[in-house]
Amino acid sequence: MEGLYNFLTSLDGVLGGSPWFPFVLLGVGLFFTIYLKFPQVRYFKHAWKVVFGKFDKGNEPGDTTHFRALTTALSGTVGTGNISGVAFALYLGGPAALFWMWATAFFGMTTKFVEVTLSHKYRVQTEDGTMAGGPMYYMDRRLNMKWLAIAFAVATVISSFGTGNLPQSNGIAQSIEATFGFDPAIVGSVLGILLALVILGGIQRIAAFTARVVPLMAVIYMIGALAVIFANLENIGPSFVAIVSDAFSGSAAAGGFLGASLAYAFNKGVNRGLFSNEAGQGSAPIAHAAAKTKEPASEGMVSLLEPFIDTIMICTITGLVILSSGVWKEKHENNFDRSDMYFVQGTYDDQSAEDVGKLYNFLNEIKDHDIQPYSGDIRIVNGTAVSDGFTLINARSVAEDVKYSVSGEDPFTGTLKIVDGKPVKDNLEVSGKSLVHSAALTTIAFTRGYFGHWGQYIVSVGLMLFAFSTAIAWSYYGDRAMTYLAGPRSVMPYRVIYVAGFIWAAFSDTTLVWALSAVAIVIMTLPNLFGILMLSKEMKQTVNDYWAKFHSK
């Protein structure tokens, strides 16, 4: 398993984590934005009218309304990325990361407009009477690249488990256990039954569920977020200034915050933007293909609202909560994850400008530093290190008030062996004060508002609703991919396995799944971007025809 994980991580580094991937993603969006004359601006008002049914006609082909198609797609994008993903991006790149998430969303509005329009245009009606669409259909029916369509569909099935199912279930279970103390197995079983009740009803029940849950969860989350923002209103202006200025300043190292370089902030901001709104990935077009309309471009216009709602609205709100509250550069008491810990030789203080420069270069793999990983023995008495000559770095900060224990209970006394910066004792648990990231950072930020301690429960409930709705949407993406690959009869077995996987993941380690999914997402995205570029002229003609028809009425 470890060998496979290392392989997948390396492969992801070559693909999604590579320097060129963000440029490809933004480049396609920029091209279509210019080529189609800024459709995200020109059609923005019209899109809202389409969503709320102003131009609907009776008995048009499809399975659901524009609004329900939008909420189904949003339920797949508004998820853990809006809570933990934004926090992780800010933790790595500081305020600058949010700027690049905005850029990804702005150009992503056009990318999504294009992919949804083309996918809707080449959708098909299956044997069971339901609609099936997505990039695999235009790849097959229009580009005559069946091999590419099959690769995309297989990657979609893998991503349905790796993005929409297993990590979501695990995240819900861990969050509820930490907040309310419920056993993960029980949480997984209960939510697994609810998941089955929804997805076994097909797109009609899925769309009806998301149409109610998505607006509700957005309202709950917004109320909690605004309670923090208004409590820290004096910091909102400086936060916006930092978001824009830091995007072009070149680094993010100040005080105890040892962020990433400008290039890294750009890379993580763009990748987090993709993870959040999925523009260019090709997943949302599968949901939009079910919309009742004869005009593919009208559904494309509905879809351009997704990155705006998901990233420019919700992710920005999360970012402002974290930045205005100041928690992103504060150290907090927490249990250290082994992947975040690193022992280095020498004694360093991240309040010293000289040490900050060295640590910053070390963490960002810049050659101008003399920091080396620590190897040797550390003497620990009653949970406290009595040896010196080393510094423990956790979550890109110098750890303070560090305590060592065995299995999280008994204080450790003895000799701790460190090899190449990592402890070799398996049952060792380390805690103390350091920076935090992901959902833990957002949770702390939500306690800095008018709700105080109760704010953390809004994050827990929001995380549960967001993650659960993501699992529902991705089940539909996966079953449409299975319909393409093996026909409608394959859908029910897929749904059964999907529910079983959701229950299992609540109490299991999904690290390998995340690694596999990261690769699958790129395998979905690159063929989709290639396909829509190949059909750019057809896309322009389709939009022009629709707009001319609309104005002639």
Tab-separated table of N, CA and C in Angstrom, residues 390-504:
chain	number	residue	atom	x	y	z
A	390	PHE	N	17.997	20.724	18.820
A	390	PHE	CA	17.046	20.459	17.736
A	390	PHE	C	15.861	21.417	17.863
A	391	THR	N	15.094	21.539	16.777
A	391	THR	CA	13.851	22.316	16.769
A	391	THR	C	12.786	21.478	16.082
A	392	LEU	N	11.603	21.426	16.694
A	392	LEU	CA	10.490	20.698	16.093
A	392	LEU	C	9.627	21.682	15.296
A	393	ILE	N	9.546	21.431	13.999
A	393	ILE	CA	8.686	22.216	13.113
A	393	ILE	C	7.380	21.449	12.922
A	394	ASN	N	6.265	22.087	13.214
A	394	ASN	CA	4.971	21.463	12.936
A	394	ASN	C	4.070	22.447	12.196
A	395	ALA	N	3.485	21.976	11.108
A	395	ALA	CA	2.581	22.808	10.307
A	395	ALA	C	3.227	24.148	9.962
A	396	ARG	N	4.450	24.089	9.469
A	396	ARG	CA	5.188	25.267	8.992
A	396	ARG	C	5.379	26.318	10.082
A	397	SER	N	5.574	25.885	11.323
A	397	SER	CA	5.842	26.811	12.431
A	397	SER	C	6.664	26.089	13.480
A	398	VAL	N	7.370	26.868	14.299
A	398	VAL	CA	8.147	26.278	15.390
A	398	VAL	C	7.180	25.882	16.500
A	399	ALA	N	7.167	24.602	16.843
A	399	ALA	CA	6.239	24.101	17.859
A	399	ALA	C	6.642	24.583	19.247
A	400	GLU	N	5.638	24.873	20.076
A	400	GLU	CA	5.878	25.341	21.437
A	400	GLU	C	5.107	24.462	22.423
A	401	ASP	N	5.586	24.450	23.674
A	401	ASP	CA	4.934	23.691	24.756
A	401	ASP	C	4.666	22.245	24.331
A	402	VAL	N	5.677	21.613	23.762
A	402	VAL	CA	5.503	20.274	23.188
A	402	VAL	C	5.454	19.207	24.273
A	403	LYS	N	4.511	18.295	24.141
A	403	LYS	CA	4.369	17.165	25.044
A	403	LYS	C	4.364	15.860	24.234
A	404	TYR	N	5.057	14.855	24.769
A	404	TYR	CA	5.140	13.550	24.124
A	404	TYR	C	4.410	12.530	24.984
A	405	SER	N	3.563	11.728	24.352
A	405	SER	CA	2.826	10.713	25.102
A	405	SER	C	2.762	9.419	24.306
A	406	VAL	N	2.384	8.350	25.008
A	406	VAL	CA	2.235	7.049	24.379
A	406	VAL	C	0.751	6.780	24.185
A	407	SER	N	0.334	6.620	22.921
A	407	SER	CA	-1.072	6.385	22.573
A	407	SER	C	-1.985	7.476	23.112
A	408	GLY	N	-1.452	8.677	23.281
A	408	GLY	CA	-2.253	9.818	23.691
A	408	GLY	C	-2.662	9.835	25.148
A	409	GLU	N	-2.119	8.930	25.974
A	409	GLU	CA	-2.548	8.845	27.375
A	409	GLU	C	-1.396	9.073	28.344
A	410	ASP	N	-0.458	8.145	28.424
A	410	ASP	CA	0.623	8.218	29.406
A	410	ASP	C	1.775	9.082	28.892
A	411	PRO	N	2.268	10.021	29.715
A	411	PRO	CA	3.434	10.815	29.319
A	411	PRO	C	4.618	9.888	29.045
A	412	PHE	N	5.336	10.175	27.976
A	412	PHE	CA	6.442	9.316	27.568
A	412	PHE	C	7.709	9.690	28.328
A	413	THR	N	8.404	8.671	28.813
A	413	THR	CA	9.720	8.848	29.428
A	413	THR	C	10.660	7.841	28.785
A	414	GLY	N	11.768	8.338	28.276
A	414	GLY	CA	12.713	7.454	27.614
A	414	GLY	C	13.465	8.183	26.522
A	415	THR	N	14.036	7.381	25.616
A	415	THR	CA	14.811	7.940	24.506
A	415	THR	C	14.017	7.817	23.205
A	416	LEU	N	13.853	8.934	22.542
A	416	LEU	CA	13.131	8.956	21.273
A	416	LEU	C	14.142	9.056	20.135
A	417	LYS	N	14.088	8.091	19.242
A	417	LYS	CA	15.031	8.060	18.115
A	417	LYS	C	14.434	8.830	16.935
A	418	ILE	N	15.225	9.728	16.368
A	418	ILE	CA	14.816	10.514	15.213
A	418	ILE	C	15.742	10.182	14.044
A	419	VAL	N	15.158	9.860	12.888
A	419	VAL	CA	15.934	9.543	11.682
A	419	VAL	C	15.467	10.453	10.548
A	420	ASP	N	16.387	11.240	10.020
A	420	ASP	CA	16.082	12.160	8.917
A	420	ASP	C	14.865	13.040	9.211
A	421	GLY	N	14.805	13.528	10.449
A	421	GLY	CA	13.769	14.477	10.811
A	421	GLY	C	12.456	13.891	11.272
A	422	LYS	N	12.337	12.559	11.285
A	422	LYS	CA	11.071	11.924	11.635
A	422	LYS	C	11.255	10.944	12.804
A	423	PRO	N	10.309	10.922	13.764
A	423	PRO	CA	10.393	9.957	14.867
A	423	PRO	C	10.065	8.553	14.363
A	424	VAL	N	10.710	7.542	14.942
A	424	VAL	CA	10.499	6.170	14.475
A	424	VAL	C	9.590	5.373	15.404
A	425	LYS	N	9.172	5.940	16.523
A	425	LYS	CA	8.297	5.236	17.461
A	425	LYS	C	6.856	5.308	16.958
A	426	ASP	N	6.225	4.149	16.726
A	426	ASP	CA	4.914	4.091	16.084
A	426	ASP	C	3.781	4.643	16.947
A	427	ASN	N	3.762	4.289	18.232
A	427	ASN	CA	2.614	4.684	19.063
A	427	ASN	C	2.819	6.023	19.782
A	428	LEU	N	3.812	6.783	19.334
A	428	LEU	CA	4.084	8.094	19.931
A	428	LEU	C	3.072	9.120	19.438
A	429	GLU	N	2.560	9.932	20.353
A	429	GLU	CA	1.695	11.051	19.986
A	429	GLU	C	2.296	12.335	20.542
A	430	VAL	N	2.288	13.360	19.720
A	430	VAL	CA	2.917	14.636	20.065
A	430	VAL	C	1.860	15.736	19.997
A	431	SER	N	1.859	16.610	21.000
A	431	SER	CA	0.919	17.722	21.020
A	431	SER	C	1.638	18.987	21.466
A	432	GLY	N	0.990	20.116	21.270
A	432	GLY	CA	1.579	21.390	21.650
A	432	GLY	C	0.928	22.524	20.886
A	433	LYS	N	1.625	23.648	20.819
A	433	LYS	CA	1.100	24.807	20.101
A	433	LYS	C	1.836	24.977	18.770
A	434	SER	N	1.060	25.171	17.713
A	434	SER	CA	1.617	25.419	16.385
A	434	SER	C	0.515	26.006	15.518
A	435	LEU	N	0.876	26.371	14.297
A	435	LEU	CA	-0.162	26.728	13.342
A	435	LEU	C	-1.024	25.498	13.073
A	436	VAL	N	-2.257	25.721	12.651
A	436	VAL	CA	-3.132	24.618	12.246
A	436	VAL	C	-3.662	24.934	10.856
A	437	HIS	N	-4.280	23.945	10.223
A	437	HIS	CA	-4.801	24.170	8.872
A	437	HIS	C	-6.069	23.349	8.644
A	438	SER	N	-6.591	23.460	7.456
A	438	SER	CA	-7.778	22.720	7.021
A	438	SER	C	-8.981	23.025	7.916
A	439	ALA	N	-9.839	22.020	8.144
A	439	ALA	CA	-11.089	22.265	8.875
A	439	ALA	C	-10.847	22.767	10.289
A	440	ALA	N	-9.754	22.342	10.917
A	440	ALA	CA	-9.455	22.785	12.282
A	440	ALA	C	-9.256	24.293	12.336
A	441	LEU	N	-8.627	24.857	11.314
A	441	LEU	CA	-8.396	26.302	11.276
A	441	LEU	C	-9.715	27.054	11.109
A	442	THR	N	-10.573	26.576	10.204
A	442	THR	CA	-11.872	27.220	10.015
A	442	THR	C	-12.720	27.119	11.279
A	443	THR	N	-12.651	25.982	11.962
A	443	THR	CA	-13.421	25.791	13.194
A	443	THR	C	-13.019	26.814	14.255
A	444	ILE	N	-11.719	27.007	14.420
A	444	ILE	CA	-11.239	27.994	15.400
A	444	ILE	C	-11.694	29.397	15.008
A	445	ALA	N	-11.616	29.712	13.713
A	445	ALA	CA	-12.009	31.042	13.242
A	445	ALA	C	-13.474	31.330	13.549
A	446	PHE	N	-14.332	30.332	13.442
A	446	PHE	CA	-15.759	30.531	13.680
A	446	PHE	C	-16.088	30.765	15.154
A	447	THR	N	-15.125	30.529	16.045
A	447	THR	CA	-15.349	30.824	17.467
A	447	THR	C	-14.987	32.261	17.810
A	448	ARG	N	-14.476	33.026	16.840
A	448	ARG	CA	-14.035	34.401	17.086
A	448	ARG	C	-15.108	35.429	16.714
A	449	GLY	N	-16.367	35.008	16.692
A	449	GLY	CA	-17.452	35.917	16.349
A	449	GLY	C	-18.468	36.035	17.459
A	450	TYR	N	-19.652	36.508	17.117
A	450	TYR	CA	-20.696	36.748	18.105
A	450	TYR	C	-21.215	35.459	18.745
A	451	PHE	N	-21.054	34.320	18.068
A	451	PHE	CA	-21.527	33.061	18.637
A	451	PHE	C	-20.520	32.429	19.591
A	452	GLY	N	-19.300	32.950	19.611
A	452	GLY	CA	-18.276	32.436	20.511
A	452	GLY	C	-18.034	30.949	20.324
A	453	HIS	N	-17.983	30.216	21.444
A	453	HIS	CA	-17.712	28.782	21.432
A	453	HIS	C	-18.694	28.018	20.556
A	454	TRP	N	-19.931	28.496	20.444
A	454	TRP	CA	-20.950	27.787	19.663
A	454	TRP	C	-20.666	27.831	18.167
A	455	GLY	N	-19.788	28.721	17.741
A	455	GLY	CA	-19.482	28.818	16.321
A	455	GLY	C	-18.901	27.544	15.738
A	456	GLN	N	-18.203	26.777	16.576
A	456	GLN	CA	-17.602	25.538	16.084
A	456	GLN	C	-18.653	24.543	15.614
A	457	TYR	N	-19.848	24.594	16.211
A	457	TYR	CA	-20.895	23.661	15.822
A	457	TYR	C	-21.469	23.993	14.447
A	458	ILE	N	-21.414	25.275	14.088
A	458	ILE	CA	-21.851	25.655	12.746
A	458	ILE	C	-20.932	25.025	11.707
A	459	VAL	N	-19.626	25.016	11.990
A	459	VAL	CA	-18.678	24.393	11.073
A	459	VAL	C	-18.934	22.889	10.983
A	460	SER	N	-19.168	22.253	12.125
A	460	SER	CA	-19.407	20.804	12.128
A	460	SER	C	-20.663	20.446	11.341
A	461	VAL	N	-21.746	21.191	11.587
A	461	VAL	CA	-22.997	20.930	10.862
A	461	VAL	C	-22.832	21.271	9.385
A	462	GLY	N	-22.169	22.405	9.103
A	462	GLY	CA	-21.936	22.786	7.718
A	462	GLY	C	-21.097	21.765	6.985
A	463	LEU	N	-20.038	21.278	7.643
A	463	LEU	CA	-19.182	20.259	7.042
A	463	LEU	C	-19.976	19.002	6.741
A	464	MET	N	-20.849	18.613	7.668
A	464	MET	CA	-21.655	17.411	7.462
A	464	MET	C	-22.600	17.577	6.270
A	465	LEU	N	-23.302	18.716	6.211
A	465	LEU	CA	-24.247	18.940	5.119
A	465	LEU	C	-23.523	19.085	3.783
A	466	PHE	N	-22.428	19.846	3.785
A	466	PHE	CA	-21.673	20.043	2.551
A	466	PHE	C	-21.132	18.709	2.029
A	467	ALA	N	-20.512	17.958	2.919
A	467	ALA	CA	-19.891	16.695	2.510
A	467	ALA	C	-20.931	15.675	2.079
A	468	PHE	N	-22.049	15.607	2.792
A	468	PHE	CA	-23.098	14.647	2.450
A	468	PHE	C	-23.715	14.974	1.090
A	469	SER	N	-23.944	16.258	0.831
A	469	SER	CA	-24.513	16.642	-0.462
A	469	SER	C	-23.522	16.375	-1.595
A	470	THR	N	-22.226	16.530	-1.306
A	470	THR	CA	-21.206	16.206	-2.307
A	470	THR	C	-21.248	14.727	-2.665
A	471	ALA	N	-21.415	13.888	-1.651
A	471	ALA	CA	-21.504	12.443	-1.883
A	471	ALA	C	-22.707	12.105	-2.760
A	472	ILE	N	-23.808	12.790	-2.548
A	472	ILE	CA	-25.017	12.554	-3.341
A	472	ILE	C	-24.791	12.928	-4.801
A	473	ALA	N	-24.239	14.127	-5.032
A	473	ALA	CA	-24.013	14.577	-6.406
A	473	ALA	C	-23.049	13.660	-7.149
A	474	TRP	N	-21.957	13.264	-6.484
A	474	TRP	CA	-20.967	12.428	-7.151
A	474	TRP	C	-21.476	11.013	-7.415
A	475	SER	N	-22.456	10.573	-6.653
A	475	SER	CA	-23.059	9.267	-6.963
A	475	SER	C	-23.743	9.325	-8.324
A	476	TYR	N	-24.350	10.475	-8.627
A	476	TYR	CA	-25.009	10.631	-9.931
A	476	TYR	C	-23.979	10.724	-11.051
A	477	TYR	N	-22.873	11.438	-10.800
A	477	TYR	CA	-21.821	11.507	-11.816
A	477	TYR	C	-21.291	10.103	-12.127
A	478	GLY	N	-21.081	9.336	-11.069
A	478	GLY	CA	-20.569	7.981	-11.258
A	478	GLY	C	-21.551	7.081	-11.974
A	479	ASP	N	-22.861	7.202	-11.656
A	479	ASP	CA	-23.803	6.282	-12.300
A	479	ASP	C	-24.036	6.648	-13.769
A	480	ARG	N	-23.868	7.958	-14.130
A	480	ARG	CA	-23.949	8.321	-15.554
A	480	ARG	C	-22.713	7.815	-16.307
A	481	ALA	N	-21.554	7.831	-15.639
A	481	ALA	CA	-20.337	7.284	-16.258
A	481	ALA	C	-20.476	5.777	-16.442
A	482	MET	N	-21.053	5.092	-15.457
A	482	MET	CA	-21.290	3.654	-15.573
A	482	MET	C	-22.308	3.364	-16.679
A	483	THR	N	-23.303	4.225	-16.818
A	483	THR	CA	-24.285	4.069	-17.900
A	483	THR	C	-23.590	4.118	-19.250
A	484	TYR	N	-22.642	5.036	-19.401
A	484	TYR	CA	-21.900	5.120	-20.659
A	484	TYR	C	-21.034	3.876	-20.874
A	485	LEU	N	-20.374	3.429	-19.814
A	485	LEU	CA	-19.422	2.320	-19.947
A	485	LEU	C	-20.096	0.961	-20.106
A	486	ALA	N	-21.167	0.731	-19.344
A	486	ALA	CA	-21.742	-0.623	-19.303
A	486	ALA	C	-23.265	-0.665	-19.407
A	487	GLY	N	-23.905	0.457	-19.640
A	487	GLY	CA	-25.349	0.464	-19.809
A	487	GLY	C	-26.100	0.662	-18.492
A	488	PRO	N	-27.421	0.938	-18.578
A	488	PRO	CA	-28.237	1.225	-17.393
A	488	PRO	C	-28.245	0.111	-16.344
A	489	ARG	N	-28.066	-1.153	-16.766
A	489	ARG	CA	-28.113	-2.259	-15.806
A	489	ARG	C	-26.954	-2.225	-14.812
A	490	SER	N	-25.902	-1.501	-15.147
A	490	SER	CA	-24.735	-1.428	-14.244
A	490	SER	C	-24.934	-0.417	-13.125
A	491	VAL	N	-25.978	0.422	-13.241
A	491	VAL	CA	-26.158	1.517	-12.290
A	491	VAL	C	-26.486	1.021	-10.888
A	492	MET	N	-27.418	0.068	-10.762
A	492	MET	CA	-27.813	-0.395	-9.432
A	492	MET	C	-26.659	-1.052	-8.671
A	493	PRO	N	-25.880	-1.967	-9.304
A	493	PRO	CA	-24.711	-2.495	-8.583
A	493	PRO	C	-23.735	-1.407	-8.165
A	494	TYR	N	-23.552	-0.409	-9.031
A	494	TYR	CA	-22.662	0.710	-8.689
A	494	TYR	C	-23.175	1.435	-7.451
A	495	ARG	N	-24.476	1.705	-7.393
A	495	ARG	CA	-25.041	2.434	-6.255
A	495	ARG	C	-24.892	1.644	-4.955
A	496	VAL	N	-25.065	0.345	-5.032
A	496	VAL	CA	-24.916	-0.497	-3.834
A	496	VAL	C	-23.484	-0.430	-3.315
A	497	ILE	N	-22.518	-0.555	-4.232
A	497	ILE	CA	-21.104	-0.477	-3.848
A	497	ILE	C	-20.786	0.922	-3.312
A	498	TYR	N	-21.386	1.924	-3.919
A	498	TYR	CA	-21.150	3.311	-3.496
A	498	TYR	C	-21.600	3.523	-2.054
A	499	VAL	N	-22.777	3.020	-1.719
A	499	VAL	CA	-23.293	3.151	-0.348
A	499	VAL	C	-22.425	2.354	0.624
A	500	ALA	N	-22.038	1.137	0.236
A	500	ALA	CA	-21.186	0.307	1.103
A	500	ALA	C	-19.849	0.999	1.364
A	501	GLY	N	-19.282	1.610	0.322
A	501	GLY	CA	-18.017	2.322	0.480
A	501	GLY	C	-18.158	3.521	1.405
A	502	PHE	N	-19.289	4.196	1.329
A	502	PHE	CA	-19.536	5.359	2.181
A	502	PHE	C	-19.564	4.946	3.650
A	503	ILE	N	-20.200	3.822	3.951
A	503	ILE	CA	-20.270	3.331	5.334
A	503	ILE	C	-18.888	2.904	5.821
A	504	TRP	N	-18.173	2.159	4.982
A	504	TRP	CA	-16.841	1.660	5.356
A	504	TRP	C	-15.856	2.787	5.627
